[in-house]
PDB file of C-alpha atoms in Angstrom:
ATOM      1  CA  UNK A   9     -92.200  28.262 -57.750  1.00 50.00           C
ATOM      2  CA  UNK A  10     -90.000  27.123 -60.131  1.00 52.00           C
ATOM      3  CA  UNK A  11     -88.047  30.466 -59.533  1.00 50.00           C
ATOM      4  CA  UNK A  12     -88.064  29.918 -55.813  1.00 53.00           C
ATOM      5  CA  UNK A  13     -86.587  26.759 -56.462  1.00 50.00           C
ATOM      6  CA  UNK A  14     -83.841  28.348 -58.813  1.00 50.00           C
ATOM      7  CA  UNK A  15     -83.314  30.978 -55.901  1.00 49.00           C
ATOM      8  CA  UNK A  16     -83.034  28.313 -53.409  1.00 49.00           C
ATOM      9  CA  UNK A  17     -80.786  26.269 -55.386  1.00 49.00           C
ATOM     10  CA  UNK A  18     -78.579  29.374 -55.927  1.00 48.00           C
ATOM     11  CA  UNK A  19     -78.759  30.175 -52.380  1.00 48.00           C
ATOM     12  CA  UNK A  20     -77.631  26.605 -51.423  1.00 49.00           C
ATOM     13  CA  UNK A  21     -74.701  26.457 -54.161  1.00 48.00           C
ATOM     14  CA  UNK A  22     -73.380  29.726 -52.596  1.00 51.00           C
ATOM     15  CA  UNK A  23     -73.208  28.206 -49.412  1.00 51.00           C
ATOM     16  CA  UNK A  24     -71.550  25.323 -50.550  1.00 53.00           C
ATOM     17  CA  UNK A  25     -68.918  27.399 -52.203  1.00 55.00           C
ATOM     18  CA  UNK A  26     -68.585  29.210 -48.931  1.00 55.00           C
ATOM     19  CA  UNK A  27     -68.183  26.022 -47.013  1.00 54.00           C
ATOM     20  CA  UNK A  28     -65.946  24.585 -49.405  1.00 56.00           C
ATOM     21  CA  UNK A  29     -63.899  27.425 -49.131  1.00 53.00           C
ATOM     22  CA  UNK A  30     -63.774  27.037 -45.477  1.00 52.00           C
ATOM     23  CA  UNK A  31     -62.878  23.451 -45.699  1.00 52.00           C
ATOM     24  CA  UNK A  32     -60.032  24.435 -48.059  1.00 53.00           C
ATOM     25  CA  UNK A  33     -58.584  26.770 -45.625  1.00 52.00           C
ATOM     26  CA  UNK A  34     -58.855  24.532 -42.614  1.00 52.00           C
ATOM     27  CA  UNK A  35     -57.228  21.990 -44.467  1.00 48.00           C
ATOM     28  CA  UNK A  36     -54.434  24.431 -45.232  1.00 51.00           C
ATOM     29  CA  UNK A  37     -54.269  25.314 -41.656  1.00 48.00           C
ATOM     30  CA  UNK A  38     -53.747  21.392 -40.790  1.00 52.00           C
ATOM     31  CA  UNK A  39     -51.116  20.831 -43.096  1.00 50.00           C
ATOM     32  CA  UNK A  40     -49.147  23.744 -41.520  1.00 51.00           C
ATOM     33  CA  UNK A  41     -49.757  22.439 -38.140  1.00 50.00           C
ATOM     34  CA  UNK A  42     -48.753  18.889 -39.278  1.00 51.00           C
ATOM     35  CA  UNK A  43     -45.574  20.511 -40.929  1.00 51.00           C
ATOM     36  CA  UNK A  44     -44.802  22.227 -37.616  1.00 53.00           C
ATOM     37  CA  UNK A  45     -44.997  18.850 -35.622  1.00 52.00           C
ATOM     38  CA  UNK A  46     -42.815  17.114 -38.030  1.00 53.00           C
ATOM     39  CA  UNK A  47     -40.138  19.546 -37.525  1.00 52.00           C
ATOM     40  CA  UNK A  48     -39.950  19.278 -34.085  1.00 56.00           C
ATOM     41  CA  UNK A  49     -37.883  15.934 -33.936  1.00 57.00           C
ATOM     42  CA  UNK A  50     -37.129  13.812 -30.864  1.00 59.00           C
ATOM     43  CA  UNK A  51     -33.483  13.663 -30.056  1.00 61.00           C
ATOM     44  CA  UNK A  52     -31.613  11.106 -31.671  1.00 60.00           C
ATOM     45  CA  UNK A  53     -29.358   8.366 -30.168  1.00 59.00           C
ATOM     46  CA  UNK A  54     -26.278   9.057 -28.409  1.00 55.00           C
ATOM     47  CA  UNK A  55     -23.240   9.087 -30.576  1.00 56.00           C
ATOM     48  CA  UNK A  56     -20.290   6.587 -30.375  1.00 54.00           C
ATOM     49  CA  UNK A  57     -17.723   8.991 -29.194  1.00 53.00           C
ATOM     50  CA  UNK A  58     -20.110  10.620 -26.608  1.00 54.00           C
ATOM     51  CA  UNK A  59     -20.639   7.197 -25.024  1.00 59.00           C
ATOM     52  CA  UNK A  60     -16.672   6.245 -25.247  1.00 57.00           C
ATOM     53  CA  UNK A  61     -16.341   9.823 -23.491  1.00 59.00           C
ATOM     54  CA  UNK A  62     -18.595   8.826 -20.551  1.00 67.00           C
ATOM     55  CA  UNK A  63     -17.236   5.240 -19.935  1.00 68.00           C
ATOM     56  CA  UNK A  64     -13.597   6.966 -19.908  1.00 74.00           C
ATOM     57  CA  UNK A  65     -14.784   9.498 -17.155  1.00 73.00           C
ATOM     58  CA  UNK A  66     -16.330   6.537 -15.327  1.00 74.00           C
ATOM     59  CA  UNK A  67     -13.266   4.475 -15.587  1.00 75.00           C
ATOM     60  CA  UNK A  68     -10.779   7.616 -14.409  1.00 82.00           C
ATOM     61  CA  UNK A  69     -13.183   8.196 -11.240  1.00 84.00           C
ATOM     62  CA  UNK A  70     -12.925   4.782 -10.315  1.00 84.00           C
ATOM     63  CA  UNK A  71      -9.335   4.553 -11.129  1.00 85.00           C
ATOM     64  CA  UNK A  72      -8.777   7.739  -8.851  1.00 86.00           C
ATOM     65  CA  UNK A  73     -11.180   6.510  -6.088  1.00 87.00           C
ATOM     66  CA  UNK A  74      -8.874   3.185  -5.902  1.00 87.00           C
ATOM     67  CA  UNK A  75      -5.859   5.155  -5.875  1.00 87.00           C
ATOM     68  CA  UNK A  76      -6.929   7.244  -3.170  1.00 86.00           C
ATOM     69  CA  UNK A  77      -7.990   4.417  -0.944  1.00 87.00           C
ATOM     70  CA  UNK A  78      -4.411   2.543  -1.911  1.00 83.00           C
ATOM     71  CA  UNK A  79      -2.787   5.837  -0.355  1.00 82.00           C
ATOM     72  CA  UNK A  80      -4.711   5.775   2.718  1.00 82.00           C
ATOM     73  CA  UNK A  81      -3.833   2.069   3.336  1.00 79.00           C
ATOM     74  CA  UNK A  82      -0.023   3.083   2.935  1.00 72.00           C
ATOM     75  CA  UNK A  83      -0.126   6.095   5.079  1.00 72.00           C
ATOM     76  CA  UNK A  84      -1.908   4.146   7.767  1.00 74.00           C
ATOM     77  CA  UNK A  85       0.771   1.192   7.593  1.00 66.00           C
ATOM     78  CA  UNK A  86       3.357   3.632   7.733  1.00 62.00           C
ATOM     79  CA  UNK A  87       1.776   5.160  10.459  1.00 62.00           C
ATOM     80  CA  UNK A  88       1.561   2.007  12.496  1.00 61.00           C
ATOM     81  CA  UNK A  89       5.451   1.176  11.648  1.00 55.00           C
ATOM     82  CA  UNK A  90       6.823   4.427  12.045  1.00 49.00           C
ATOM     83  CA  UNK A  91       4.805   5.902  14.816  1.00 53.00           C
ATOM     84  CA  UNK A  92       8.235   6.189  16.809  1.00 43.00           C
ATOM     85  CA  UNK A  93      10.452   8.074  14.564  1.00 42.00           C
ATOM     86  CA  UNK A  94      10.201  11.408  12.734  1.00 45.00           C
ATOM     87  CA  UNK A  95       8.472  11.832   9.540  1.00 45.00           C
ATOM     88  CA  UNK A  96       9.507  13.667   6.161  1.00 48.00           C
ATOM     89  CA  UNK A  97       7.557  15.845   4.139  1.00 47.00           C
ATOM     90  CA  UNK A  98       9.493  14.584   1.140  1.00 51.00           C
ATOM     91  CA  UNK A  99       7.708  11.613  -0.279  1.00 48.00           C
ATOM     92  CA  UNK A 100      11.063   9.967  -1.778  1.00 50.00           C
ATOM     93  CA  UNK A 101      13.084  10.563   1.123  1.00 48.00           C
ATOM     94  CA  UNK A 102      10.430   8.528   2.950  1.00 49.00           C
ATOM     95  CA  UNK A 103      10.334   5.854   0.904  1.00 53.00           C
ATOM     96  CA  UNK A 104      14.144   5.431   0.480  1.00 58.00           C
ATOM     97  CA  UNK A 105      14.413   5.739   4.332  1.00 61.00           C
ATOM     98  CA  UNK A 106      11.821   3.028   4.674  1.00 63.00           C
ATOM     99  CA  UNK A 107      13.614   0.797   2.636  1.00 63.00           C
ATOM    100  CA  UNK A 108      16.978   1.043   5.192  1.00 76.00           C
ATOM    101  CA  UNK A 109      14.783   0.347   8.045  1.00 89.00           C
ATOM    102  CA  UNK A 110      16.264  -3.102   9.791  1.00 91.00           C
ATOM    103  CA  UNK A 111      12.936  -5.070   9.952  1.00 91.00           C
ATOM    104  CA  UNK A 112      12.503  -4.167   6.415  1.00 92.00           C
ATOM    105  CA  UNK A 113      15.685  -5.381   5.216  1.00 93.00           C
ATOM    106  CA  UNK A 114      15.397  -8.883   7.157  1.00 94.00           C
ATOM    107  CA  UNK A 115      11.764  -9.193   5.510  1.00 94.00           C
ATOM    108  CA  UNK A 116      13.438  -8.965   2.111  1.00 94.00           C
ATOM    109  CA  UNK A 117      16.154 -11.360   2.974  1.00 94.00           C
ATOM    110  CA  UNK A 118      13.346 -13.884   4.021  1.00 96.00           C
ATOM    111  CA  UNK A 119      11.373 -13.261   1.068  1.00 96.00           C
ATOM    112  CA  UNK A 120      14.017 -13.982  -1.463  1.00 95.00           C
ATOM    113  CA  UNK A 121      14.339 -17.602   0.681  1.00 96.00           C
ATOM    114  CA  UNK A 122      10.590 -18.212  -0.154  1.00 96.00           C
ATOM    115  CA  UNK A 123      10.703 -17.079  -3.733  1.00 96.00           C
ATOM    116  CA  UNK A 124      13.464 -19.710  -3.794  1.00 96.00           C
ATOM    117  CA  UNK A 125      11.266 -22.134  -2.539  1.00 96.00           C
ATOM    118  CA  UNK A 126       8.317 -21.111  -4.704  1.00 95.00           C
ATOM    119  CA  UNK A 127      10.468 -22.094  -8.042  1.00 95.00           C
ATOM    120  CA  UNK A 128      10.983 -25.637  -6.836  1.00 95.00           C
ATOM    121  CA  UNK A 129       9.437 -27.876  -9.662  1.00 95.00           C
ATOM    122  CA  UNK A 130       7.489 -30.189  -7.171  1.00 94.00           C
ATOM    123  CA  UNK A 131       6.442 -27.096  -4.746  1.00 94.00           C
ATOM    124  CA  UNK A 132       2.993 -26.765  -6.498  1.00 94.00           C
ATOM    125  CA  UNK A 133       0.938 -28.402  -4.061  1.00 94.00           C
ATOM    126  CA  UNK A 134       2.406 -25.659  -1.317  1.00 96.00           C
ATOM    127  CA  UNK A 135       1.999 -22.698  -2.998  1.00 96.00           C
ATOM    128  CA  UNK A 136      -1.732 -22.048  -1.882  1.00 96.00           C
ATOM    129  CA  UNK A 137      -3.836 -23.306   1.153  1.00 96.00           C
ATOM    130  CA  UNK A 138      -5.387 -26.786   0.620  1.00 94.00           C
ATOM    131  CA  UNK A 139      -8.974 -26.307  -0.700  1.00 93.00           C
ATOM    132  CA  UNK A 140     -11.627 -26.762   1.739  1.00 92.00           C
ATOM    133  CA  UNK A 141     -14.380 -27.661  -0.967  1.00 93.00           C
ATOM    134  CA  UNK A 142     -12.038 -30.562  -2.622  1.00 93.00           C
ATOM    135  CA  UNK A 143     -10.288 -31.758   0.871  1.00 92.00           C
ATOM    136  CA  UNK A 144     -12.866 -31.048   3.710  1.00 93.00           C
ATOM    137  CA  UNK A 145     -11.285 -34.076   6.077  1.00 95.00           C
ATOM    138  CA  UNK A 146      -7.899 -32.001   5.579  1.00 96.00           C
ATOM    139  CA  UNK A 147      -8.962 -29.466   8.338  1.00 95.00           C
ATOM    140  CA  UNK A 148     -10.387 -31.968  10.428  1.00 94.00           C
ATOM    141  CA  UNK A 149      -6.880 -33.593  10.935  1.00 95.00           C
ATOM    142  CA  UNK A 150      -4.576 -30.496  10.553  1.00 96.00           C
ATOM    143  CA  UNK A 151      -5.455 -27.818  12.971  1.00 95.00           C
ATOM    144  CA  UNK A 152      -2.491 -25.437  12.032  1.00 96.00           C
ATOM    145  CA  UNK A 153      -2.586 -25.210   8.152  1.00 96.00           C
ATOM    146  CA  UNK A 154       0.489 -23.337   6.588  1.00 97.00           C
ATOM    147  CA  UNK A 155       1.747 -22.839   3.060  1.00 97.00           C
ATOM    148  CA  UNK A 156       3.876 -20.811   1.122  1.00 96.00           C
ATOM    149  CA  UNK A 157       1.067 -17.965   0.340  1.00 96.00           C
ATOM    150  CA  UNK A 158       0.573 -17.543   4.043  1.00 96.00           C
ATOM    151  CA  UNK A 159       4.057 -17.369   4.933  1.00 97.00           C
ATOM    152  CA  UNK A 160       4.557 -14.393   2.405  1.00 96.00           C
ATOM    153  CA  UNK A 161       1.649 -12.806   3.906  1.00 95.00           C
ATOM    154  CA  UNK A 162       3.127 -12.918   7.461  1.00 96.00           C
ATOM    155  CA  UNK A 163       6.335 -11.966   6.269  1.00 95.00           C
ATOM    156  CA  UNK A 164       4.837  -8.573   4.400  1.00 94.00           C
ATOM    157  CA  UNK A 165       3.344  -7.734   7.870  1.00 94.00           C
ATOM    158  CA  UNK A 166       6.881  -7.862   9.395  1.00 93.00           C
ATOM    159  CA  UNK A 167       5.834 -10.882  11.845  1.00 94.00           C
ATOM    160  CA  UNK A 168       9.227 -12.614  11.461  1.00 95.00           C
ATOM    161  CA  UNK A 169      11.813 -10.521  13.705  1.00 93.00           C
ATOM    162  CA  UNK A 170      14.082 -13.864  13.677  1.00 94.00           C
ATOM    163  CA  UNK A 171      15.123 -16.050  10.850  1.00 95.00           C
ATOM    164  CA  UNK A 172      14.177 -19.397  13.326  1.00 96.00           C
ATOM    165  CA  UNK A 173      10.626 -18.306  13.223  1.00 96.00           C
ATOM    166  CA  UNK A 174      10.808 -18.009   9.612  1.00 96.00           C
ATOM    167  CA  UNK A 175      12.261 -22.049   9.593  1.00 96.00           C
ATOM    168  CA  UNK A 176       9.627 -23.150  12.132  1.00 97.00           C
ATOM    169  CA  UNK A 177       6.767 -22.203   9.816  1.00 97.00           C
ATOM    170  CA  UNK A 178       8.286 -24.662   7.139  1.00 97.00           C
ATOM    171  CA  UNK A 179       8.869 -27.282  10.021  1.00 97.00           C
ATOM    172  CA  UNK A 180       5.231 -27.044  10.448  1.00 97.00           C
ATOM    173  CA  UNK A 181       4.595 -27.188   6.862  1.00 97.00           C
ATOM    174  CA  UNK A 182       6.908 -30.438   6.758  1.00 97.00           C
ATOM    175  CA  UNK A 183       4.957 -32.129   9.592  1.00 97.00           C
ATOM    176  CA  UNK A 184       1.486 -31.115   8.406  1.00 96.00           C
ATOM    177  CA  UNK A 185       2.474 -32.976   4.970  1.00 96.00           C
ATOM    178  CA  UNK A 186       3.757 -36.032   6.792  1.00 96.00           C
ATOM    179  CA  UNK A 187       0.867 -36.173   9.177  1.00 96.00           C
ATOM    180  CA  UNK A 188      -1.873 -36.065   6.407  1.00 95.00           C
ATOM    181  CA  UNK A 189      -0.089 -37.857   3.341  1.00 95.00           C
ATOM    182  CA  UNK A 190       1.892 -40.398   5.419  1.00 95.00           C
ATOM    183  CA  UNK A 191       5.797 -40.614   5.766  1.00 94.00           C
ATOM    184  CA  UNK A 192       7.572 -41.522   2.735  1.00 95.00           C
ATOM    185  CA  UNK A 193       4.740 -40.114   0.205  1.00 95.00           C
ATOM    186  CA  UNK A 194       5.828 -37.677  -2.570  1.00 95.00           C
ATOM    187  CA  UNK A 195       4.334 -34.766  -0.710  1.00 95.00           C
ATOM    188  CA  UNK A 196       5.806 -35.460   2.335  1.00 96.00           C
ATOM    189  CA  UNK A 197       9.250 -35.927   0.755  1.00 96.00           C
ATOM    190  CA  UNK A 198       8.938 -32.776  -1.026  1.00 96.00           C
ATOM    191  CA  UNK A 199       8.222 -31.124   2.356  1.00 96.00           C
ATOM    192  CA  UNK A 200      10.947 -32.118   4.079  1.00 97.00           C
ATOM    193  CA  UNK A 201      13.285 -31.115   1.308  1.00 97.00           C
ATOM    194  CA  UNK A 202      11.933 -27.510   1.459  1.00 97.00           C
ATOM    195  CA  UNK A 203      12.413 -27.595   5.253  1.00 97.00           C
ATOM    196  CA  UNK A 204      15.845 -28.794   4.789  1.00 97.00           C
ATOM    197  CA  UNK A 205      16.752 -26.107   2.292  1.00 97.00           C
ATOM    198  CA  UNK A 206      15.457 -23.382   4.231  1.00 96.00           C
ATOM    199  CA  UNK A 207      17.324 -24.450   7.421  1.00 96.00           C
ATOM    200  CA  UNK A 208      20.376 -25.108   5.387  1.00 97.00           C
ATOM    201  CA  UNK A 209      20.048 -21.501   3.954  1.00 96.00           C
ATOM    202  CA  UNK A 210      19.710 -19.755   7.011  1.00 96.00           C
ATOM    203  CA  UNK A 211      22.671 -21.805   8.708  1.00 96.00           C
ATOM    204  CA  UNK A 212      25.021 -20.767   5.958  1.00 95.00           C
ATOM    205  CA  UNK A 213      24.097 -17.299   6.476  1.00 95.00           C
ATOM    206  CA  UNK A 214      23.665 -17.181  10.309  1.00 94.00           C
ATOM    207  CA  UNK A 215      26.063 -14.067  10.770  1.00 95.00           C
ATOM    208  CA  UNK A 216      24.346 -12.302   8.344  1.00 94.00           C
ATOM    209  CA  UNK A 217      20.927 -13.009   9.900  1.00 94.00           C
ATOM    210  CA  UNK A 218      22.469 -12.380  13.264  1.00 94.00           C
ATOM    211  CA  UNK A 219      23.235  -8.912  12.662  1.00 94.00           C
ATOM    212  CA  UNK A 220      20.034  -8.143  10.765  1.00 93.00           C
ATOM    213  CA  UNK A 221      17.935  -9.594  13.686  1.00 93.00           C
ATOM    214  CA  UNK A 222      20.316  -7.455  16.290  1.00 94.00           C
ATOM    215  CA  UNK A 223      19.351  -4.140  14.192  1.00 92.00           C
ATOM    216  CA  UNK A 224      15.880  -5.262  14.436  1.00 92.00           C
ATOM    217  CA  UNK A 225      15.937  -5.446  18.347  1.00 92.00           C
ATOM    218  CA  UNK A 226      17.964  -2.197  18.666  1.00 91.00           C
ATOM    219  CA  UNK A 227      15.274  -0.534  16.273  1.00 88.00           C
ATOM    220  CA  UNK A 228      12.245  -1.831  18.435  1.00 87.00           C
ATOM    221  CA  UNK A 229      13.802  -0.849  21.948  1.00 87.00           C
ATOM    222  CA  UNK A 230      15.169   2.506  20.434  1.00 79.00           C
ATOM    223  CA  UNK A 231      18.935   1.691  21.735  1.00 67.00           C
ATOM    224  CA  UNK A 232      20.189   4.128  18.977  1.00 57.00           C
ATOM    225  CA  UNK A 233      18.643   7.193  20.430  1.00 50.00           C
ATOM    226  CA  UNK A 234      19.398   6.311  23.877  1.00 49.00           C
ATOM    227  CA  UNK A 235      23.040   6.323  22.925  1.00 49.00           C
ATOM    228  CA  UNK A 236      22.656   9.640  21.446  1.00 50.00           C
ATOM    229  CA  UNK A 237      21.495  10.800  24.719  1.00 51.00           C
ATOM    230  CA  UNK A 238      23.935   9.624  26.739  1.00 54.00           C
ATOM    231  CA  UNK A 239      26.547  11.132  24.517  1.00 54.00           C
ATOM    232  CA  UNK A 240      25.226  14.262  24.456  1.00 53.00           C
ATOM    233  CA  UNK A 241      25.214  14.097  28.554  1.00 53.00           C
ATOM    234  CA  UNK A 242      28.897  13.250  28.285  1.00 52.00           C
ATOM    235  CA  UNK A 243      29.718  16.254  26.258  1.00 53.00           C
ATOM    236  CA  UNK A 244      27.805  18.390  28.683  1.00 52.00           C
ATOM    237  CA  UNK A 245      29.822  16.933  31.799  1.00 50.00           C
ATOM    238  CA  UNK A 246      33.240  17.372  30.128  1.00 50.00           C
ATOM    239  CA  UNK A 247      32.449  21.120  29.328  1.00 48.00           C
ATOM    240  CA  UNK A 248      31.655  21.858  32.505  1.00 53.00           C
ATOM    241  CA  UNK A 249      34.621  20.396  34.220  1.00 56.00           C
ATOM    242  CA  UNK A 250      36.810  22.399  31.771  1.00 58.00           C
ATOM    243  CA  UNK A 251      39.500  24.670  33.755  1.00 65.00           C
ATOM    244  CA  UNK A 252      39.787  28.311  33.176  1.00 68.00           C
ATOM    245  CA  UNK A 253      42.566  31.131  34.304  1.00 65.00           C
ATOM    246  CA  UNK A 254      42.111  34.740  34.096  1.00 69.00           C
ATOM    247  CA  UNK A 255      45.273  36.328  32.442  1.00 63.00           C
ATOM    248  CA  UNK A 256      46.075  39.945  32.351  1.00 63.00           C
ATOM    249  CA  UNK A 257      47.990  41.163  29.429  1.00 62.00           C
ATOM    250  CA  UNK A 258      49.177  44.716  28.946  1.00 64.00           C
ATOM    251  CA  UNK A 259      46.336  45.981  31.329  1.00 63.00           C
ATOM    252  CA  UNK A 260      43.495  43.795  29.494  1.00 68.00           C
ATOM    253  CA  UNK A 261      42.048  40.767  31.283  1.00 66.00           C
ATOM    254  CA  UNK A 262      41.515  37.802  29.349  1.00 65.00           C
ATOM    255  CA  UNK A 263      39.950  34.294  30.156  1.00 69.00           C
ATOM    256  CA  UNK A 264      42.051  31.292  29.000  1.00 62.00           C
ATOM    257  CA  UNK A 265      40.543  27.595  28.519  1.00 66.00           C
ATOM    258  CA  UNK A 266      43.372  25.035  30.163  1.00 62.00           C
ATOM    259  CA  UNK A 267      41.394  22.023  29.584  1.00 59.00           C
ATOM    260  CA  UNK A 268      40.003  19.509  31.876  1.00 57.00           C
ATOM    261  CA  UNK A 269      43.272  17.840  33.382  1.00 57.00           C
ATOM    262  CA  UNK A 270      45.410  20.630  33.476  1.00 53.00           C
ATOM    263  CA  UNK A 271      46.552  22.428  36.616  1.00 55.00           C
ATOM    264  CA  UNK A 272      48.598  25.413  36.801  1.00 49.00           C
ATOM    265  CA  UNK A 273      50.732  26.254  39.865  1.00 53.00           C
ATOM    266  CA  UNK A 274      53.137  29.002  40.664  1.00 47.00           C
ATOM    267  CA  UNK A 275      56.382  28.192  41.990  1.00 50.00           C
ATOM    268  CA  UNK A 276      57.164  29.743  45.552  1.00 48.00           C
ATOM    269  CA  UNK A 277      60.824  30.951  44.561  1.00 50.00           C
ATOM    270  CA  UNK A 278      59.043  33.242  41.808  1.00 46.00           C
ATOM    271  CA  UNK A 279      56.699  34.346  44.452  1.00 50.00           C
ATOM    272  CA  UNK A 280      59.794  35.253  47.070  1.00 47.00           C
ATOM    273  CA  UNK A 281      61.595  36.819  43.916  1.00 49.00           C
ATOM    274  CA  UNK A 282      58.770  39.094  43.235  1.00 47.00           C
TER     275      UNK A 282
END
């Protein structure tokens, strides 16, 4: 029996060694697996330079969209203003031609007067529309509000085809200031001075404004084009009334232009001599 026990113990020890060997092998395999998993690193955070490039691209795309939007608005505005005239493929020539248009010249001249008013020391309350939140009662009393910003917007849209319409809005601003603040108040007095300045400026340069207004009227009515058409018709009629004569020189027939009012007659004596 002791021998049997020894055999059992030996056999058991043998199996234990095999089990230990298997365990060691399995541990090695696990270590390898874990090592492989460790080597598979997750992607790290983006670099600062990459984020900067991405933001730059987004900014450039937004800027490009904004530029295209402005370009479409400008093209639409030009189409509305010059739908009667001929276009040009040269962008620089189109810009310079626009600056020479009569309505643009008048608008620029009126804008110079408005800018002079803005530079006045006490013109601050008239620069922008009256705040509805601060003075809600203003719009209950004043039904036609006007201010320098609104006048500038109307001028940019070429709504003033005469200087008198421009002066009329400043007169309206004066009346509104007197009606709301009372006659003799500081704001009412400033509005009166502004109106007098604009009115006197226009009157002092009345001849200049009259010429610009006349050019705008001719532009809107297409008077220049009609003049060209009449001149071309007159030229064609003059060409039709030209007198010509056939002359034979050395046996060669030649047609000679004698002019519109020239008449050629042969004397009877010459015929008798022949």
